[in-house]
Amino acid sequence: MNDVRERPPSSPLLQVMWGNAFLLSVLYLLVGIVVELLRRRSSSPTVARLSMALDSLPARALEVVHGLEPLRAAYFDGRISDLGVRVLFGIVTVAVIFLLALVVGAIMAVLRWAVLRAASSKGGPPQS
């Protein structure tokens, strides 16, 4: 006897949500790597501003959860390197992107549920 268990059908909205979050995370990290390489090779003020702009998202997220000051202290005390800060910022950025995708996906699911419920109470599909 084969013990074949069927997986429940996956939500198309959930698949799109995770796919978009993954794509945005990869793009952000690739842009970050390119900007960091450019920053290390040239001292252009434009590249420095771009690097600071990319760092603003994870820095603000860490500030919200009160993690920026301990990170700053560790960096200036030499307990964490430049690479360590970059890795931590990358992880925080990916987490923020996935969290935003979950929030937007949840809002869209609630709106979809409300539209379908309103349509079923009127006895027909929603009018476009």
Short mmCIF file of N, CA, C and O in Angstrom, two decimals:
data_model
loop_
_atom_site.label_atom_id
_atom_site.label_comp_id
_atom_site.label_asym_id
_atom_site.label_seq_id
_atom_site.Cartn_x
_atom_site.Cartn_y
_atom_site.Cartn_z
N MET A 1 0.83 -1.18 0.00
CA MET A 1 0.00 0.00 0.00
C MET A 1 0.87 1.24 0.00
O MET A 1 1.84 1.31 0.75
N ASN A 2 0.50 2.14 -0.81
CA ASN A 2 1.22 3.41 -0.86
C ASN A 2 0.53 4.41 0.05
O ASN A 2 -0.68 4.59 -0.01
N ASP A 3 1.33 5.02 0.87
CA ASP A 3 0.80 6.04 1.76
C ASP A 3 1.05 7.41 1.12
O ASP A 3 1.99 8.12 1.45
N VAL A 4 0.19 7.74 0.17
CA VAL A 4 0.33 8.99 -0.56
C VAL A 4 -0.57 10.02 0.10
O VAL A 4 -1.78 9.84 0.15
N ARG A 5 0.05 11.06 0.59
CA ARG A 5 -0.74 12.12 1.22
C ARG A 5 -0.80 13.30 0.27
O ARG A 5 0.21 13.77 -0.22
N GLU A 6 -1.99 13.73 0.06
CA GLU A 6 -2.17 14.87 -0.83
C GLU A 6 -1.95 16.15 -0.05
O GLU A 6 -2.44 16.31 1.05
N ARG A 7 -1.20 17.05 -0.68
CA ARG A 7 -0.99 18.36 -0.07
C ARG A 7 -2.21 19.22 -0.37
O ARG A 7 -2.78 19.15 -1.46
N PRO A 8 -2.60 20.05 0.59
CA PRO A 8 -3.71 20.94 0.29
C PRO A 8 -3.30 21.93 -0.79
O PRO A 8 -2.12 22.27 -0.91
N PRO A 9 -4.25 22.36 -1.60
CA PRO A 9 -3.89 23.30 -2.67
C PRO A 9 -3.33 24.60 -2.07
O PRO A 9 -3.84 25.12 -1.10
N SER A 10 -2.27 25.05 -2.68
CA SER A 10 -1.62 26.27 -2.21
C SER A 10 -2.35 27.49 -2.78
O SER A 10 -2.85 27.46 -3.89
N SER A 11 -2.38 28.53 -2.00
CA SER A 11 -3.05 29.75 -2.42
C SER A 11 -2.22 30.47 -3.47
O SER A 11 -1.03 30.69 -3.28
N PRO A 12 -2.81 30.85 -4.61
CA PRO A 12 -2.06 31.59 -5.62
C PRO A 12 -1.55 32.93 -5.08
O PRO A 12 -0.46 33.37 -5.42
N LEU A 13 -2.32 33.55 -4.21
CA LEU A 13 -1.90 34.81 -3.61
C LEU A 13 -0.65 34.61 -2.77
O LEU A 13 0.29 35.42 -2.82
N LEU A 14 -0.61 33.54 -2.02
CA LEU A 14 0.56 33.24 -1.19
C LEU A 14 1.79 32.98 -2.05
O LEU A 14 2.88 33.44 -1.74
N GLN A 15 1.61 32.27 -3.14
CA GLN A 15 2.73 32.00 -4.04
C GLN A 15 3.27 33.29 -4.65
O GLN A 15 4.48 33.49 -4.72
N VAL A 16 2.38 34.17 -5.09
CA VAL A 16 2.79 35.45 -5.67
C VAL A 16 3.50 36.29 -4.61
O VAL A 16 4.53 36.92 -4.87
N MET A 17 2.94 36.30 -3.41
CA MET A 17 3.51 37.09 -2.33
C MET A 17 4.93 36.65 -2.01
O MET A 17 5.85 37.47 -1.92
N TRP A 18 5.16 35.36 -1.84
CA TRP A 18 6.50 34.85 -1.54
C TRP A 18 7.44 35.07 -2.72
O TRP A 18 8.61 35.39 -2.53
N GLY A 19 6.94 34.88 -3.93
CA GLY A 19 7.78 35.10 -5.11
C GLY A 19 8.23 36.54 -5.23
O GLY A 19 9.41 36.81 -5.50
N ASN A 20 7.32 37.47 -5.01
CA ASN A 20 7.68 38.89 -5.07
C ASN A 20 8.66 39.26 -3.97
O ASN A 20 9.61 40.01 -4.21
N ALA A 21 8.43 38.77 -2.78
CA ALA A 21 9.34 39.08 -1.66
C ALA A 21 10.73 38.52 -1.95
O ALA A 21 11.74 39.20 -1.70
N PHE A 22 10.80 37.32 -2.48
CA PHE A 22 12.09 36.73 -2.80
C PHE A 22 12.80 37.53 -3.88
O PHE A 22 13.99 37.84 -3.76
N LEU A 23 12.07 37.89 -4.93
CA LEU A 23 12.66 38.66 -6.02
C LEU A 23 13.16 40.02 -5.54
O LEU A 23 14.28 40.44 -5.87
N LEU A 24 12.36 40.71 -4.75
CA LEU A 24 12.78 42.01 -4.22
C LEU A 24 14.00 41.88 -3.32
O LEU A 24 14.91 42.72 -3.37
N SER A 25 14.05 40.84 -2.52
CA SER A 25 15.21 40.62 -1.65
C SER A 25 16.47 40.38 -2.46
O SER A 25 17.53 40.95 -2.16
N VAL A 26 16.37 39.55 -3.47
CA VAL A 26 17.54 39.26 -4.31
C VAL A 26 18.01 40.52 -5.02
O VAL A 26 19.21 40.82 -5.05
N LEU A 27 17.07 41.28 -5.58
CA LEU A 27 17.44 42.52 -6.27
C LEU A 27 18.10 43.51 -5.32
O LEU A 27 19.11 44.13 -5.65
N TYR A 28 17.55 43.66 -4.13
CA TYR A 28 18.11 44.59 -3.15
C TYR A 28 19.53 44.16 -2.78
O TYR A 28 20.44 44.99 -2.72
N LEU A 29 19.72 42.88 -2.53
CA LEU A 29 21.04 42.41 -2.15
C LEU A 29 22.04 42.54 -3.30
O LEU A 29 23.20 42.90 -3.08
N LEU A 30 21.62 42.28 -4.54
CA LEU A 30 22.52 42.45 -5.68
C LEU A 30 22.92 43.91 -5.87
O LEU A 30 24.09 44.22 -6.09
N VAL A 31 21.95 44.81 -5.76
CA VAL A 31 22.27 46.23 -5.86
C VAL A 31 23.21 46.65 -4.74
O VAL A 31 24.16 47.40 -4.95
N GLY A 32 22.96 46.13 -3.55
CA GLY A 32 23.83 46.43 -2.41
C GLY A 32 25.26 45.96 -2.63
O GLY A 32 26.22 46.67 -2.30
N ILE A 33 25.42 44.78 -3.20
CA ILE A 33 26.77 44.26 -3.48
C ILE A 33 27.48 45.13 -4.51
O ILE A 33 28.65 45.49 -4.33
N VAL A 34 26.77 45.50 -5.57
CA VAL A 34 27.38 46.34 -6.61
C VAL A 34 27.76 47.71 -6.03
O VAL A 34 28.87 48.20 -6.26
N VAL A 35 26.88 48.30 -5.26
CA VAL A 35 27.17 49.61 -4.67
C VAL A 35 28.33 49.52 -3.70
O VAL A 35 29.21 50.39 -3.67
N GLU A 36 28.39 48.46 -2.92
CA GLU A 36 29.49 48.30 -1.96
C GLU A 36 30.82 48.13 -2.70
O GLU A 36 31.84 48.69 -2.30
N LEU A 37 30.83 47.37 -3.78
CA LEU A 37 32.05 47.22 -4.57
C LEU A 37 32.48 48.55 -5.18
O LEU A 37 33.67 48.89 -5.16
N LEU A 38 31.52 49.30 -5.70
CA LEU A 38 31.83 50.62 -6.25
C LEU A 38 32.34 51.57 -5.16
O LEU A 38 33.27 52.34 -5.38
N ARG A 39 31.75 51.49 -3.99
CA ARG A 39 32.16 52.37 -2.88
C ARG A 39 33.59 52.09 -2.44
O ARG A 39 34.34 52.99 -2.13
N ARG A 40 33.96 50.82 -2.46
CA ARG A 40 35.32 50.46 -2.04
C ARG A 40 36.36 50.82 -3.10
O ARG A 40 37.52 51.02 -2.78
N ARG A 41 35.96 50.88 -4.36
CA ARG A 41 36.91 51.16 -5.44
C ARG A 41 37.01 52.64 -5.79
O ARG A 41 38.02 53.08 -6.33
N SER A 42 35.96 53.39 -5.53
CA SER A 42 36.01 54.82 -5.87
C SER A 42 35.50 55.64 -4.68
O SER A 42 34.76 55.14 -3.85
N SER A 43 35.91 56.87 -4.65
CA SER A 43 35.46 57.74 -3.55
C SER A 43 34.46 58.77 -4.06
O SER A 43 34.48 59.92 -3.64
N SER A 44 33.61 58.35 -4.96
CA SER A 44 32.61 59.24 -5.54
C SER A 44 31.54 59.58 -4.50
O SER A 44 31.02 58.70 -3.82
N PRO A 45 31.19 60.86 -4.38
CA PRO A 45 30.13 61.23 -3.44
C PRO A 45 28.77 60.64 -3.82
O PRO A 45 27.96 60.35 -2.96
N THR A 46 28.55 60.44 -5.10
CA THR A 46 27.28 59.84 -5.55
C THR A 46 27.15 58.40 -5.06
O THR A 46 26.09 58.00 -4.58
N VAL A 47 28.23 57.64 -5.17
CA VAL A 47 28.21 56.25 -4.71
C VAL A 47 28.06 56.21 -3.19
O VAL A 47 27.34 55.36 -2.66
N ALA A 48 28.71 57.12 -2.49
CA ALA A 48 28.59 57.17 -1.03
C ALA A 48 27.15 57.48 -0.62
O ALA A 48 26.62 56.87 0.32
N ARG A 49 26.50 58.42 -1.32
CA ARG A 49 25.09 58.74 -1.02
C ARG A 49 24.18 57.56 -1.32
O ARG A 49 23.24 57.29 -0.59
N LEU A 50 24.45 56.87 -2.42
CA LEU A 50 23.66 55.69 -2.77
C LEU A 50 23.81 54.60 -1.71
O LEU A 50 22.83 53.96 -1.32
N SER A 51 25.02 54.42 -1.23
CA SER A 51 25.26 53.43 -0.18
C SER A 51 24.50 53.80 1.10
O SER A 51 23.90 52.94 1.74
N MET A 52 24.53 55.07 1.45
CA MET A 52 23.80 55.51 2.65
C MET A 52 22.29 55.35 2.46
O MET A 52 21.57 55.00 3.40
N ALA A 53 21.80 55.58 1.24
CA ALA A 53 20.37 55.41 0.98
C ALA A 53 19.96 53.95 1.12
O ALA A 53 18.90 53.65 1.68
N LEU A 54 20.81 53.04 0.65
CA LEU A 54 20.50 51.61 0.79
C LEU A 54 20.55 51.18 2.25
O LEU A 54 19.81 50.29 2.67
N ASP A 55 21.42 51.80 3.03
CA ASP A 55 21.55 51.44 4.44
C ASP A 55 20.45 52.04 5.30
O ASP A 55 20.29 51.63 6.46
N SER A 56 19.70 52.99 4.78
CA SER A 56 18.70 53.66 5.60
C SER A 56 17.55 52.72 5.99
O SER A 56 17.04 52.81 7.11
N LEU A 57 17.14 51.81 5.11
CA LEU A 57 16.04 50.89 5.43
C LEU A 57 16.39 49.99 6.61
O LEU A 57 15.66 49.97 7.61
N PRO A 58 17.51 49.25 6.56
CA PRO A 58 17.80 48.40 7.72
C PRO A 58 18.15 49.21 8.97
O PRO A 58 17.83 48.80 10.08
N ALA A 59 18.75 50.38 8.79
CA ALA A 59 19.09 51.20 9.95
C ALA A 59 17.82 51.67 10.66
O ALA A 59 17.73 51.62 11.89
N ARG A 60 16.83 52.10 9.90
CA ARG A 60 15.57 52.54 10.52
C ARG A 60 14.83 51.37 11.16
O ARG A 60 14.22 51.52 12.21
N ALA A 61 14.87 50.22 10.51
CA ALA A 61 14.22 49.04 11.09
C ALA A 61 14.88 48.66 12.41
O ALA A 61 14.20 48.35 13.40
N LEU A 62 16.21 48.70 12.45
CA LEU A 62 16.91 48.40 13.71
C LEU A 62 16.64 49.47 14.76
O LEU A 62 16.54 49.17 15.95
N GLU A 63 16.48 50.70 14.32
CA GLU A 63 16.17 51.79 15.25
C GLU A 63 14.80 51.58 15.89
O GLU A 63 14.63 51.82 17.09
N VAL A 64 13.85 51.12 15.11
CA VAL A 64 12.50 50.88 15.62
C VAL A 64 12.50 49.82 16.73
O VAL A 64 11.78 49.95 17.72
N VAL A 65 13.32 48.79 16.56
CA VAL A 65 13.36 47.71 17.56
C VAL A 65 14.50 47.92 18.57
O VAL A 65 14.86 47.01 19.30
N HIS A 66 15.04 49.13 18.61
CA HIS A 66 16.10 49.52 19.55
C HIS A 66 17.35 48.66 19.40
O HIS A 66 18.00 48.33 20.39
N GLY A 67 17.68 48.32 18.18
CA GLY A 67 18.88 47.52 17.93
C GLY A 67 20.02 48.31 17.30
O GLY A 67 21.14 47.81 17.19
N LEU A 68 19.76 49.56 16.91
CA LEU A 68 20.80 50.33 16.23
C LEU A 68 21.88 50.81 17.19
O LEU A 68 23.07 50.75 16.86
N GLU A 69 21.51 51.27 18.36
CA GLU A 69 22.51 51.77 19.32
C GLU A 69 23.47 50.67 19.77
O GLU A 69 24.68 50.87 19.79
N PRO A 70 22.98 49.47 20.13
CA PRO A 70 23.93 48.41 20.47
C PRO A 70 24.84 48.02 19.30
O PRO A 70 26.02 47.74 19.51
N LEU A 71 24.29 48.05 18.09
CA LEU A 71 25.11 47.74 16.90
C LEU A 71 26.16 48.82 16.71
O LEU A 71 27.33 48.51 16.43
N ARG A 72 25.78 50.06 16.86
CA ARG A 72 26.73 51.17 16.72
C ARG A 72 27.84 51.07 17.77
O ARG A 72 29.02 51.24 17.46
N ALA A 73 27.46 50.77 19.01
CA ALA A 73 28.46 50.63 20.07
C ALA A 73 29.41 49.46 19.77
O ALA A 73 30.63 49.58 19.96
N ALA A 74 28.86 48.35 19.30
CA ALA A 74 29.70 47.18 18.98
C ALA A 74 30.64 47.50 17.83
O ALA A 74 31.80 47.07 17.83
N TYR A 75 30.17 48.26 16.86
CA TYR A 75 31.00 48.62 15.71
C TYR A 75 32.16 49.53 16.15
O TYR A 75 33.31 49.32 15.79
N PHE A 76 31.86 50.54 16.94
CA PHE A 76 32.91 51.47 17.36
C PHE A 76 33.86 50.86 18.40
O PHE A 76 34.99 51.30 18.53
N ASP A 77 33.40 49.83 19.13
CA ASP A 77 34.28 49.12 20.06
C ASP A 77 35.11 48.05 19.37
O ASP A 77 35.96 47.42 19.99
N GLY A 78 34.83 47.80 18.09
CA GLY A 78 35.58 46.81 17.34
C GLY A 78 35.09 45.38 17.53
O GLY A 78 35.76 44.43 17.14
N ARG A 79 33.91 45.21 18.12
CA ARG A 79 33.38 43.86 18.34
C ARG A 79 32.68 43.31 17.10
O ARG A 79 32.38 42.11 17.04
N ILE A 80 32.40 44.17 16.12
CA ILE A 80 31.81 43.72 14.86
C ILE A 80 32.50 44.47 13.73
O ILE A 80 32.80 45.65 13.83
N SER A 81 32.76 43.76 12.65
CA SER A 81 33.50 44.34 11.52
C SER A 81 32.54 45.00 10.52
O SER A 81 31.32 44.90 10.65
N ASP A 82 33.13 45.66 9.52
CA ASP A 82 32.32 46.22 8.43
C ASP A 82 31.49 45.13 7.76
O ASP A 82 30.32 45.33 7.47
N LEU A 83 32.13 44.00 7.51
CA LEU A 83 31.43 42.89 6.87
C LEU A 83 30.28 42.40 7.74
O LEU A 83 29.19 42.11 7.24
N GLY A 84 30.51 42.34 9.03
CA GLY A 84 29.45 41.91 9.95
C GLY A 84 28.25 42.84 9.92
O GLY A 84 27.10 42.40 9.94
N VAL A 85 28.54 44.14 9.86
CA VAL A 85 27.44 45.12 9.78
C VAL A 85 26.70 44.95 8.46
O VAL A 85 25.46 44.97 8.43
N ARG A 86 27.44 44.75 7.37
CA ARG A 86 26.80 44.57 6.05
C ARG A 86 25.92 43.32 6.04
O ARG A 86 24.81 43.32 5.51
N VAL A 87 26.43 42.23 6.61
CA VAL A 87 25.64 40.99 6.66
C VAL A 87 24.39 41.20 7.51
O VAL A 87 23.28 40.80 7.11
N LEU A 88 24.54 41.84 8.65
CA LEU A 88 23.38 42.10 9.51
C LEU A 88 22.37 43.00 8.82
O LEU A 88 21.16 42.74 8.86
N PHE A 89 22.85 44.04 8.13
CA PHE A 89 21.95 44.91 7.39
C PHE A 89 21.23 44.13 6.28
O PHE A 89 20.05 44.36 6.03
N GLY A 90 21.93 43.23 5.62
CA GLY A 90 21.31 42.41 4.58
C GLY A 90 20.22 41.52 5.14
O GLY A 90 19.12 41.41 4.56
N ILE A 91 20.49 40.90 6.27
CA ILE A 91 19.49 40.03 6.91
C ILE A 91 18.27 40.83 7.34
O ILE A 91 17.12 40.42 7.12
N VAL A 92 18.51 42.00 7.93
CA VAL A 92 17.40 42.85 8.37
C VAL A 92 16.58 43.31 7.17
O VAL A 92 15.34 43.32 7.21
N THR A 93 17.24 43.67 6.09
CA THR A 93 16.53 44.12 4.89
C THR A 93 15.65 43.01 4.33
O THR A 93 14.48 43.24 3.98
N VAL A 94 16.18 41.81 4.23
CA VAL A 94 15.39 40.68 3.73
C VAL A 94 14.20 40.42 4.66
O VAL A 94 13.07 40.20 4.20
N ALA A 95 14.42 40.50 5.96
CA ALA A 95 13.32 40.30 6.92
C ALA A 95 12.25 41.37 6.75
O ALA A 95 11.04 41.07 6.78
N VAL A 96 12.65 42.62 6.56
CA VAL A 96 11.68 43.71 6.37
C VAL A 96 10.89 43.50 5.09
O VAL A 96 9.66 43.67 5.07
N ILE A 97 11.56 43.11 4.02
CA ILE A 97 10.87 42.88 2.75
C ILE A 97 9.85 41.75 2.89
O ILE A 97 8.71 41.87 2.45
N PHE A 98 10.24 40.66 3.54
CA PHE A 98 9.30 39.55 3.72
C PHE A 98 8.15 39.94 4.65
O PHE A 98 7.00 39.56 4.42
N LEU A 99 8.43 40.73 5.68
CA LEU A 99 7.37 41.18 6.58
C LEU A 99 6.38 42.07 5.84
O LEU A 99 5.16 41.93 5.99
N LEU A 100 6.90 42.98 5.02
CA LEU A 100 6.01 43.83 4.22
C LEU A 100 5.18 43.00 3.25
O LEU A 100 3.99 43.28 3.04
N ALA A 101 5.78 41.97 2.66
CA ALA A 101 5.03 41.11 1.75
C ALA A 101 3.92 40.38 2.49
O ALA A 101 2.80 40.24 1.96
N LEU A 102 4.19 39.92 3.71
CA LEU A 102 3.15 39.26 4.49
C LEU A 102 2.01 40.22 4.84
O LEU A 102 0.83 39.86 4.74
N VAL A 103 2.34 41.44 5.22
CA VAL A 103 1.32 42.42 5.57
C VAL A 103 0.46 42.75 4.35
O VAL A 103 -0.77 42.75 4.42
N VAL A 104 1.11 43.03 3.23
CA VAL A 104 0.36 43.36 2.01
C VAL A 104 -0.48 42.16 1.57
O VAL A 104 -1.64 42.30 1.18
N GLY A 105 0.09 40.96 1.64
CA GLY A 105 -0.66 39.76 1.28
C GLY A 105 -1.86 39.54 2.18
O GLY A 105 -2.95 39.16 1.71
N ALA A 106 -1.70 39.79 3.47
CA ALA A 106 -2.83 39.64 4.41
C ALA A 106 -3.92 40.66 4.10
O ALA A 106 -5.11 40.33 4.12
N ILE A 107 -3.52 41.89 3.81
CA ILE A 107 -4.51 42.92 3.46
C ILE A 107 -5.25 42.52 2.18
O ILE A 107 -6.49 42.64 2.10
N MET A 108 -4.53 42.02 1.19
CA MET A 108 -5.17 41.61 -0.06
C MET A 108 -6.10 40.42 0.16
O MET A 108 -7.17 40.35 -0.45
N ALA A 109 -5.72 39.50 1.03
CA ALA A 109 -6.57 38.35 1.32
C ALA A 109 -7.86 38.79 1.99
O ALA A 109 -8.95 38.28 1.67
N VAL A 110 -7.77 39.73 2.92
CA VAL A 110 -8.97 40.23 3.59
C VAL A 110 -9.87 40.96 2.60
O VAL A 110 -11.10 40.78 2.61
N LEU A 111 -9.28 41.77 1.73
CA LEU A 111 -10.08 42.47 0.71
C LEU A 111 -10.74 41.49 -0.24
O LEU A 111 -11.91 41.64 -0.60
N ARG A 112 -10.02 40.45 -0.64
CA ARG A 112 -10.59 39.43 -1.53
C ARG A 112 -11.75 38.73 -0.85
O ARG A 112 -12.80 38.50 -1.45
N TRP A 113 -11.56 38.37 0.42
CA TRP A 113 -12.61 37.71 1.19
C TRP A 113 -13.84 38.61 1.28
O TRP A 113 -14.97 38.15 1.10
N ALA A 114 -13.64 39.91 1.52
CA ALA A 114 -14.76 40.85 1.65
C ALA A 114 -15.51 40.99 0.33
O ALA A 114 -16.75 41.01 0.31
N VAL A 115 -14.78 41.06 -0.77
CA VAL A 115 -15.43 41.18 -2.09
C VAL A 115 -16.21 39.91 -2.40
O VAL A 115 -17.36 39.97 -2.87
N LEU A 116 -15.62 38.75 -2.16
CA LEU A 116 -16.32 37.48 -2.43
C LEU A 116 -17.55 37.33 -1.53
O LEU A 116 -18.59 36.84 -1.97
N ARG A 117 -17.44 37.76 -0.30
CA ARG A 117 -18.57 37.66 0.62
C ARG A 117 -19.70 38.59 0.18
O ARG A 117 -20.87 38.22 0.20
N ALA A 118 -19.32 39.79 -0.23
CA ALA A 118 -20.34 40.74 -0.70
C ALA A 118 -21.00 40.23 -1.97
O ALA A 118 -22.21 40.36 -2.16
N ALA A 119 -20.23 39.60 -2.85
CA ALA A 119 -20.77 39.07 -4.10
C ALA A 119 -21.70 37.91 -3.82
O ALA A 119 -22.75 37.77 -4.46
N SER A 120 -21.35 37.03 -2.87
CA SER A 120 -22.19 35.88 -2.61
C SER A 120 -23.49 36.30 -1.89
O SER A 120 -24.52 35.65 -2.07
N SER A 121 -23.45 37.38 -1.12
CA SER A 121 -24.67 37.82 -0.45
C SER A 121 -25.64 38.49 -1.43
O SER A 121 -26.84 38.50 -1.21
N LYS A 122 -25.12 39.02 -2.54
CA LYS A 122 -25.98 39.61 -3.56
C LYS A 122 -26.44 38.58 -4.58
O LYS A 122 -27.26 38.88 -5.43
N GLY A 123 -25.88 37.40 -4.53
CA GLY A 123 -26.32 36.33 -5.41
C GLY A 123 -25.65 36.31 -6.76
O GLY A 123 -26.16 35.71 -7.68
N GLY A 124 -24.50 36.92 -6.90
CA GLY A 124 -23.84 36.89 -8.17
C GLY A 124 -22.39 37.37 -8.06
O GLY A 124 -21.97 37.81 -7.02
N PRO A 125 -21.70 37.28 -9.17
CA PRO A 125 -20.32 37.72 -9.14
C PRO A 125 -20.23 39.25 -9.07
O PRO A 125 -21.19 39.93 -9.45
N PRO A 126 -19.13 39.77 -8.57
CA PRO A 126 -19.01 41.23 -8.49
C PRO A 126 -18.97 41.84 -9.89
O PRO A 126 -18.42 41.27 -10.82
N GLN A 127 -19.62 42.98 -10.02
CA GLN A 127 -19.66 43.68 -11.29
C GLN A 127 -18.41 44.53 -11.45
O GLN A 127 -18.00 45.21 -10.52
N SER A 128 -17.82 44.51 -12.64
CA SER A 128 -16.61 45.30 -12.89
C SER A 128 -16.97 46.63 -13.46
O SER A 128 -17.80 46.81 -14.26
#
